[in-house]
PDB file of C-alpha atoms in Angstrom:
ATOM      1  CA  UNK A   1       0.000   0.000   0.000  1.00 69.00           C
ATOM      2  CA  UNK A   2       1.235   3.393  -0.859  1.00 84.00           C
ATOM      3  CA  UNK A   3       0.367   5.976   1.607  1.00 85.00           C
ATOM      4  CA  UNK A   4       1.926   8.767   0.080  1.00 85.00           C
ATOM      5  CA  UNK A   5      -0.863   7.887  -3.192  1.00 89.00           C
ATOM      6  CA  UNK A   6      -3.660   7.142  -0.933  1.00 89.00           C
ATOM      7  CA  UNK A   7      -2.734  10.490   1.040  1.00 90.00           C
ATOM      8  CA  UNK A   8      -2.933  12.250  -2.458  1.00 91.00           C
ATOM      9  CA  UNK A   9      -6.270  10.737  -3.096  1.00 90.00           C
ATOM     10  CA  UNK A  10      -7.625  12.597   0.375  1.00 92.00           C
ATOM     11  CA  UNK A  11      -6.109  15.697  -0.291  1.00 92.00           C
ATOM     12  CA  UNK A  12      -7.150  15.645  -4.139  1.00 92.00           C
ATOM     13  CA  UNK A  13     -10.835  14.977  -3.032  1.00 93.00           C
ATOM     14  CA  UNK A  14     -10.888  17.487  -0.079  1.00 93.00           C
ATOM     15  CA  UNK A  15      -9.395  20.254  -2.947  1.00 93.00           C
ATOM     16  CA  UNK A  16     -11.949  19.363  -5.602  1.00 94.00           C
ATOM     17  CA  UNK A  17     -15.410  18.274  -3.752  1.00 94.00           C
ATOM     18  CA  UNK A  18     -17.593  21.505  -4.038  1.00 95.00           C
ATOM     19  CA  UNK A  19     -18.467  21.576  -0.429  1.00 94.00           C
ATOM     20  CA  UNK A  20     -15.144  21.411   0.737  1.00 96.00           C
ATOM     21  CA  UNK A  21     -14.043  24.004  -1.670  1.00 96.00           C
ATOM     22  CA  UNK A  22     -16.314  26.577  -0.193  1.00 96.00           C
ATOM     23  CA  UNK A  23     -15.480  25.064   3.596  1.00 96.00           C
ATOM     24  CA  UNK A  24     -11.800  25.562   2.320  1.00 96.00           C
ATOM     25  CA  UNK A  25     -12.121  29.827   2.329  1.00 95.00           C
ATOM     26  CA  UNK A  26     -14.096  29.948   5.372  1.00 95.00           C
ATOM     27  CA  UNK A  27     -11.313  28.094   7.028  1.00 95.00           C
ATOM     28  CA  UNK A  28      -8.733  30.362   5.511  1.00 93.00           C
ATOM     29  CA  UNK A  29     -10.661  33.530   6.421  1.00 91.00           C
ATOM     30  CA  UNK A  30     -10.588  32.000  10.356  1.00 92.00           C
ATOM     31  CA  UNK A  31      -7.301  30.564   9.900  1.00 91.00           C
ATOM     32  CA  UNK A  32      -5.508  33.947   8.394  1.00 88.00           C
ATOM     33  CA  UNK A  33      -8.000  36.098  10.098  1.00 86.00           C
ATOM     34  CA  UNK A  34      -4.928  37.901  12.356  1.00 79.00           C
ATOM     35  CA  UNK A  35      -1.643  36.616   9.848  1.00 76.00           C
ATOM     36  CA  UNK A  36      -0.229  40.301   8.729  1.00 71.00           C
ATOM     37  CA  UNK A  37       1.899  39.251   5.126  1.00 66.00           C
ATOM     38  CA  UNK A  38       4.353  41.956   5.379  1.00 61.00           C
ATOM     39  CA  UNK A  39       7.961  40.919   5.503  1.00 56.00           C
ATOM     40  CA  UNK A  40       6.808  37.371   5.305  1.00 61.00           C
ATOM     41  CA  UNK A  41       9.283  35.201   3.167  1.00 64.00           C
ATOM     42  CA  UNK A  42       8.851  32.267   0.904  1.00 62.00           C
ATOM     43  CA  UNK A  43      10.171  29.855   3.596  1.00 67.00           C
ATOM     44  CA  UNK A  44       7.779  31.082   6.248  1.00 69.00           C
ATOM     45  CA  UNK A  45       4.647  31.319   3.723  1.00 74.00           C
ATOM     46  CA  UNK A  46       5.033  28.098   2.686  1.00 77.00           C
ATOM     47  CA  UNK A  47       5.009  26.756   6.160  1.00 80.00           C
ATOM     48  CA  UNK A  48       2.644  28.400   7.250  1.00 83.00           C
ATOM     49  CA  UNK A  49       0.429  27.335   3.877  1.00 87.00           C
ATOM     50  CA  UNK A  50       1.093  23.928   5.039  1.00 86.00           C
ATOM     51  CA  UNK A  51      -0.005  24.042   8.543  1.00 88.00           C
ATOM     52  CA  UNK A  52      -3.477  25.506   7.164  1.00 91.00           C
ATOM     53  CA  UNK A  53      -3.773  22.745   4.441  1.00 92.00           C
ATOM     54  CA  UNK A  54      -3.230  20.244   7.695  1.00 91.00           C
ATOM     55  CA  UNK A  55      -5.319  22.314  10.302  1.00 93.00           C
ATOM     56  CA  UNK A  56      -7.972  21.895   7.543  1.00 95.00           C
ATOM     57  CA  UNK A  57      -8.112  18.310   7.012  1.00 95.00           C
ATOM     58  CA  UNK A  58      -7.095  16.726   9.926  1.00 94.00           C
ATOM     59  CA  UNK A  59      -8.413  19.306  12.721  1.00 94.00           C
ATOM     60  CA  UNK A  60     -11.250  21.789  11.453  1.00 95.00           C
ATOM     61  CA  UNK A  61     -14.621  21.017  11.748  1.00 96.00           C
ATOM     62  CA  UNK A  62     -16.999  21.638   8.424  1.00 96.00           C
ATOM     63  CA  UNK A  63     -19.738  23.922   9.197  1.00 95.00           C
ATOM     64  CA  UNK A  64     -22.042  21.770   7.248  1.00 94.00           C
ATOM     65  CA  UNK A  65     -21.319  18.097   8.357  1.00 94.00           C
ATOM     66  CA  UNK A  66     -19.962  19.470  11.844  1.00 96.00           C
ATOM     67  CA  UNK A  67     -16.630  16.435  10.925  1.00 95.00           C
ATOM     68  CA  UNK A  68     -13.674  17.403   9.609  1.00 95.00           C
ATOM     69  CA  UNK A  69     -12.975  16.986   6.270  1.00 95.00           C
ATOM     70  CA  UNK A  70     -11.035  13.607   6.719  1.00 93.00           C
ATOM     71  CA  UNK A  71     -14.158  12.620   9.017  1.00 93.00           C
ATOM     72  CA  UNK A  72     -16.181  13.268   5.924  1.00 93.00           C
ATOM     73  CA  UNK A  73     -13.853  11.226   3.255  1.00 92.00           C
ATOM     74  CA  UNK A  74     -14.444   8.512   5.536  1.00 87.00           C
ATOM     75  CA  UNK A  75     -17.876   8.321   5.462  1.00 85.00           C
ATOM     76  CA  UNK A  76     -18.993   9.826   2.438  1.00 83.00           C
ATOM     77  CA  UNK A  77     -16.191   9.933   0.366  1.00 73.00           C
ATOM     78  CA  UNK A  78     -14.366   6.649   0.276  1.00 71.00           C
ATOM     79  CA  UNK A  79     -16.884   4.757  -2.566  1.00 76.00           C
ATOM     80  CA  UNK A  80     -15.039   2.565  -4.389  1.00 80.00           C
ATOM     81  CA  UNK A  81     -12.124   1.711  -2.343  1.00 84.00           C
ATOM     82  CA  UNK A  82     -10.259  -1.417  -1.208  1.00 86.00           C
ATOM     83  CA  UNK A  83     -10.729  -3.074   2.575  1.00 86.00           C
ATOM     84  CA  UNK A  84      -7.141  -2.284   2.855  1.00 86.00           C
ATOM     85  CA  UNK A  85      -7.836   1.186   1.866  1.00 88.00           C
ATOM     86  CA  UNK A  86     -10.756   2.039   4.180  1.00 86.00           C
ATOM     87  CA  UNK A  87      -8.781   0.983   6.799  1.00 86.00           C
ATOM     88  CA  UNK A  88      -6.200   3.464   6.086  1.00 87.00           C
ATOM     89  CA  UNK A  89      -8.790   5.831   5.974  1.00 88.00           C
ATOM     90  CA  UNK A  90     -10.291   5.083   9.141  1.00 88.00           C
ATOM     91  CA  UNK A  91      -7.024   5.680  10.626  1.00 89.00           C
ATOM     92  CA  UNK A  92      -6.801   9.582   9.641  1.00 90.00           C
ATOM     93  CA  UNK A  93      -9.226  10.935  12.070  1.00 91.00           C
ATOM     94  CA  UNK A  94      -6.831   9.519  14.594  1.00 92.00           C
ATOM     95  CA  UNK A  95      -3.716  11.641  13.572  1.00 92.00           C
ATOM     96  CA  UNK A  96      -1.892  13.395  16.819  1.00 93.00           C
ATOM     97  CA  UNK A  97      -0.375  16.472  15.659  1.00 92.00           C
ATOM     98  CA  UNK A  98       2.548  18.338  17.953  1.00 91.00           C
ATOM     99  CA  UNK A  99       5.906  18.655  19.002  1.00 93.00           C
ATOM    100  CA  UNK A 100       8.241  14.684  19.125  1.00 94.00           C
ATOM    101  CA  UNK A 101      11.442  14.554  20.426  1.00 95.00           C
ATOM    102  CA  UNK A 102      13.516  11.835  18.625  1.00 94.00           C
ATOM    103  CA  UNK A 103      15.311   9.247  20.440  1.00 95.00           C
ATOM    104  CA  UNK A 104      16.746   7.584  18.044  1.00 94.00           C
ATOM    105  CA  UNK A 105      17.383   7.328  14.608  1.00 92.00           C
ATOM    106  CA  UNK A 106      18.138   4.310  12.392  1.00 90.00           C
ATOM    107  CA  UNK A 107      18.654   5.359   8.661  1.00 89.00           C
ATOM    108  CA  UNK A 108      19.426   2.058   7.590  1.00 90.00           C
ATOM    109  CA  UNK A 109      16.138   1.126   8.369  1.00 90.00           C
ATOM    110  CA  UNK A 110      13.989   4.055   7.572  1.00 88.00           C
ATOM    111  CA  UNK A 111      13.236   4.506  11.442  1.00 91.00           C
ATOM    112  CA  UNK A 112      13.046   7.137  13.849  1.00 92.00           C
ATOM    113  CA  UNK A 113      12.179   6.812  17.381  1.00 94.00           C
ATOM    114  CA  UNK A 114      10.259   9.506  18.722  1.00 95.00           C
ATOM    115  CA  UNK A 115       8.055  10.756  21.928  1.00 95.00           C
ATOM    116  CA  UNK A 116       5.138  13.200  22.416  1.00 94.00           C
ATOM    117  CA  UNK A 117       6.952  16.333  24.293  1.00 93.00           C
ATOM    118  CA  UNK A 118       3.807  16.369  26.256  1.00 90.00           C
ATOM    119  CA  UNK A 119       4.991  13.042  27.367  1.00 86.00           C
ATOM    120  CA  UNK A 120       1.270  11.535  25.209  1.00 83.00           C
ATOM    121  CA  UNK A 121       3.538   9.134  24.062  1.00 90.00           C
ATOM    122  CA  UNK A 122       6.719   7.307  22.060  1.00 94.00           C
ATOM    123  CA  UNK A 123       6.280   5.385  18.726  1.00 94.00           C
ATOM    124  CA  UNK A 124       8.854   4.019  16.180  1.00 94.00           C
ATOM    125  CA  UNK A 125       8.056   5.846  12.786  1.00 92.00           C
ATOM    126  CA  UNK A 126       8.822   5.036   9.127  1.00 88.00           C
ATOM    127  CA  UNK A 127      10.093   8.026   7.592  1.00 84.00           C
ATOM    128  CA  UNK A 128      13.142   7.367   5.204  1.00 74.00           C
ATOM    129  CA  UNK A 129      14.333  11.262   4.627  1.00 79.00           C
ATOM    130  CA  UNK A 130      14.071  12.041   8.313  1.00 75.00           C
ATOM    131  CA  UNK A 131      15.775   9.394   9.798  1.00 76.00           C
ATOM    132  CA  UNK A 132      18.759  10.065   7.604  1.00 84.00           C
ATOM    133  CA  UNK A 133      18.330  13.906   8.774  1.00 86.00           C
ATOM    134  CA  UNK A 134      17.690  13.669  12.222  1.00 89.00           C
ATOM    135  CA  UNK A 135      19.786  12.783  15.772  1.00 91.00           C
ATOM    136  CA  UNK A 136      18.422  11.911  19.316  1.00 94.00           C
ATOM    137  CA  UNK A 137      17.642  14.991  20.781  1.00 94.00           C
ATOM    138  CA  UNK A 138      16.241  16.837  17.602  1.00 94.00           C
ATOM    139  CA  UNK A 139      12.670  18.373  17.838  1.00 94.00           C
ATOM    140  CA  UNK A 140      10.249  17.508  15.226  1.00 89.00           C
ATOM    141  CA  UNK A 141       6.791  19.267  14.739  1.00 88.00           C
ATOM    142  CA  UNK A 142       4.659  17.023  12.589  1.00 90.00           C
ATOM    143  CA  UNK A 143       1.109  15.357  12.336  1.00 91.00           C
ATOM    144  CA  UNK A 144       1.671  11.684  12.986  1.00 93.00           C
ATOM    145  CA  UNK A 145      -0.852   9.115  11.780  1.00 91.00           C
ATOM    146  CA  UNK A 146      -0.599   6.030  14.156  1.00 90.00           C
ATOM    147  CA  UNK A 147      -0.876   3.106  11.903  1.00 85.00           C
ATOM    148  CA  UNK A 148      -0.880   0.048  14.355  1.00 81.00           C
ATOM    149  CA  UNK A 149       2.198  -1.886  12.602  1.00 82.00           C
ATOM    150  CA  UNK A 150       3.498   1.276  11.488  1.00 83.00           C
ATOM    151  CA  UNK A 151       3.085   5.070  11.960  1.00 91.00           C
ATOM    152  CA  UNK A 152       4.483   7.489   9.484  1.00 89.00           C
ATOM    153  CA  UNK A 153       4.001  11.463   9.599  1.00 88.00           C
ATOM    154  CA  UNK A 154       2.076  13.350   7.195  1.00 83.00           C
ATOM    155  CA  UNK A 155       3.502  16.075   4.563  1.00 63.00           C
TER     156      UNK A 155
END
Protein backbone atom coordinates (compact mmCIF):
# COMPACT_ATOMS: atom_id res chain seq x y z
CA UNK A 1 0.00 0.00 0.00
CA UNK A 2 1.23 3.39 -0.86
CA UNK A 3 0.37 5.98 1.61
CA UNK A 4 1.93 8.77 0.08
CA UNK A 5 -0.86 7.89 -3.19
CA UNK A 6 -3.66 7.14 -0.93
CA UNK A 7 -2.73 10.49 1.04
CA UNK A 8 -2.93 12.25 -2.46
CA UNK A 9 -6.27 10.74 -3.10
CA UNK A 10 -7.63 12.60 0.38
CA UNK A 11 -6.11 15.70 -0.29
CA UNK A 12 -7.15 15.64 -4.14
CA UNK A 13 -10.83 14.98 -3.03
CA UNK A 14 -10.89 17.49 -0.08
CA UNK A 15 -9.40 20.25 -2.95
CA UNK A 16 -11.95 19.36 -5.60
CA UNK A 17 -15.41 18.27 -3.75
CA UNK A 18 -17.59 21.51 -4.04
CA UNK A 19 -18.47 21.58 -0.43
CA UNK A 20 -15.14 21.41 0.74
CA UNK A 21 -14.04 24.00 -1.67
CA UNK A 22 -16.31 26.58 -0.19
CA UNK A 23 -15.48 25.06 3.60
CA UNK A 24 -11.80 25.56 2.32
CA UNK A 25 -12.12 29.83 2.33
CA UNK A 26 -14.10 29.95 5.37
CA UNK A 27 -11.31 28.09 7.03
CA UNK A 28 -8.73 30.36 5.51
CA UNK A 29 -10.66 33.53 6.42
CA UNK A 30 -10.59 32.00 10.36
CA UNK A 31 -7.30 30.56 9.90
CA UNK A 32 -5.51 33.95 8.39
CA UNK A 33 -8.00 36.10 10.10
CA UNK A 34 -4.93 37.90 12.36
CA UNK A 35 -1.64 36.62 9.85
CA UNK A 36 -0.23 40.30 8.73
CA UNK A 37 1.90 39.25 5.13
CA UNK A 38 4.35 41.96 5.38
CA UNK A 39 7.96 40.92 5.50
CA UNK A 40 6.81 37.37 5.30
CA UNK A 41 9.28 35.20 3.17
CA UNK A 42 8.85 32.27 0.90
CA UNK A 43 10.17 29.85 3.60
CA UNK A 44 7.78 31.08 6.25
CA UNK A 45 4.65 31.32 3.72
CA UNK A 46 5.03 28.10 2.69
CA UNK A 47 5.01 26.76 6.16
CA UNK A 48 2.64 28.40 7.25
CA UNK A 49 0.43 27.33 3.88
CA UNK A 50 1.09 23.93 5.04
CA UNK A 51 -0.01 24.04 8.54
CA UNK A 52 -3.48 25.51 7.16
CA UNK A 53 -3.77 22.74 4.44
CA UNK A 54 -3.23 20.24 7.70
CA UNK A 55 -5.32 22.31 10.30
CA UNK A 56 -7.97 21.90 7.54
CA UNK A 57 -8.11 18.31 7.01
CA UNK A 58 -7.09 16.73 9.93
CA UNK A 59 -8.41 19.31 12.72
CA UNK A 60 -11.25 21.79 11.45
CA UNK A 61 -14.62 21.02 11.75
CA UNK A 62 -17.00 21.64 8.42
CA UNK A 63 -19.74 23.92 9.20
CA UNK A 64 -22.04 21.77 7.25
CA UNK A 65 -21.32 18.10 8.36
CA UNK A 66 -19.96 19.47 11.84
CA UNK A 67 -16.63 16.43 10.92
CA UNK A 68 -13.67 17.40 9.61
CA UNK A 69 -12.98 16.99 6.27
CA UNK A 70 -11.04 13.61 6.72
CA UNK A 71 -14.16 12.62 9.02
CA UNK A 72 -16.18 13.27 5.92
CA UNK A 73 -13.85 11.23 3.26
CA UNK A 74 -14.44 8.51 5.54
CA UNK A 75 -17.88 8.32 5.46
CA UNK A 76 -18.99 9.83 2.44
CA UNK A 77 -16.19 9.93 0.37
CA UNK A 78 -14.37 6.65 0.28
CA UNK A 79 -16.88 4.76 -2.57
CA UNK A 80 -15.04 2.56 -4.39
CA UNK A 81 -12.12 1.71 -2.34
CA UNK A 82 -10.26 -1.42 -1.21
CA UNK A 83 -10.73 -3.07 2.57
CA UNK A 84 -7.14 -2.28 2.86
CA UNK A 85 -7.84 1.19 1.87
CA UNK A 86 -10.76 2.04 4.18
CA UNK A 87 -8.78 0.98 6.80
CA UNK A 88 -6.20 3.46 6.09
CA UNK A 89 -8.79 5.83 5.97
CA UNK A 90 -10.29 5.08 9.14
CA UNK A 91 -7.02 5.68 10.63
CA UNK A 92 -6.80 9.58 9.64
CA UNK A 93 -9.23 10.93 12.07
CA UNK A 94 -6.83 9.52 14.59
CA UNK A 95 -3.72 11.64 13.57
CA UNK A 96 -1.89 13.39 16.82
CA UNK A 97 -0.37 16.47 15.66
CA UNK A 98 2.55 18.34 17.95
CA UNK A 99 5.91 18.65 19.00
CA UNK A 100 8.24 14.68 19.12
CA UNK A 101 11.44 14.55 20.43
CA UNK A 102 13.52 11.83 18.62
CA UNK A 103 15.31 9.25 20.44
CA UNK A 104 16.75 7.58 18.04
CA UNK A 105 17.38 7.33 14.61
CA UNK A 106 18.14 4.31 12.39
CA UNK A 107 18.65 5.36 8.66
CA UNK A 108 19.43 2.06 7.59
CA UNK A 109 16.14 1.13 8.37
CA UNK A 110 13.99 4.05 7.57
CA UNK A 111 13.24 4.51 11.44
CA UNK A 112 13.05 7.14 13.85
CA UNK A 113 12.18 6.81 17.38
CA UNK A 114 10.26 9.51 18.72
CA UNK A 115 8.06 10.76 21.93
CA UNK A 116 5.14 13.20 22.42
CA UNK A 117 6.95 16.33 24.29
CA UNK A 118 3.81 16.37 26.26
CA UNK A 119 4.99 13.04 27.37
CA UNK A 120 1.27 11.54 25.21
CA UNK A 121 3.54 9.13 24.06
CA UNK A 122 6.72 7.31 22.06
CA UNK A 123 6.28 5.39 18.73
CA UNK A 124 8.85 4.02 16.18
CA UNK A 125 8.06 5.85 12.79
CA UNK A 126 8.82 5.04 9.13
CA UNK A 127 10.09 8.03 7.59
CA UNK A 128 13.14 7.37 5.20
CA UNK A 129 14.33 11.26 4.63
CA UNK A 130 14.07 12.04 8.31
CA UNK A 131 15.77 9.39 9.80
CA UNK A 132 18.76 10.06 7.60
CA UNK A 133 18.33 13.91 8.77
CA UNK A 134 17.69 13.67 12.22
CA UNK A 135 19.79 12.78 15.77
CA UNK A 136 18.42 11.91 19.32
CA UNK A 137 17.64 14.99 20.78
CA UNK A 138 16.24 16.84 17.60
CA UNK A 139 12.67 18.37 17.84
CA UNK A 140 10.25 17.51 15.23
CA UNK A 141 6.79 19.27 14.74
CA UNK A 142 4.66 17.02 12.59
CA UNK A 143 1.11 15.36 12.34
CA UNK A 144 1.67 11.68 12.99
CA UNK A 145 -0.85 9.11 11.78
CA UNK A 146 -0.60 6.03 14.16
CA UNK A 147 -0.88 3.11 11.90
CA UNK A 148 -0.88 0.05 14.36
CA UNK A 149 2.20 -1.89 12.60
CA UNK A 150 3.50 1.28 11.49
CA UNK A 151 3.09 5.07 11.96
CA UNK A 152 4.48 7.49 9.48
CA UNK A 153 4.00 11.46 9.60
CA UNK A 154 2.08 13.35 7.20
CA UNK A 155 3.50 16.08 4.56
Amino acid sequence: MNTRKLLDKFRGWALQDPVMKQELLEAEAEFFAFYDETGADGDEEGTLNGLFLEWFLYDRKTTRYLKTPVEVFVHYGGRGLSKTEKEFFKTLPETIFGMFEVLSSAPDEGLLRVKRLDGGGEWTVKDALGSKNMKAGHVVFARLIPFADAPIFTG
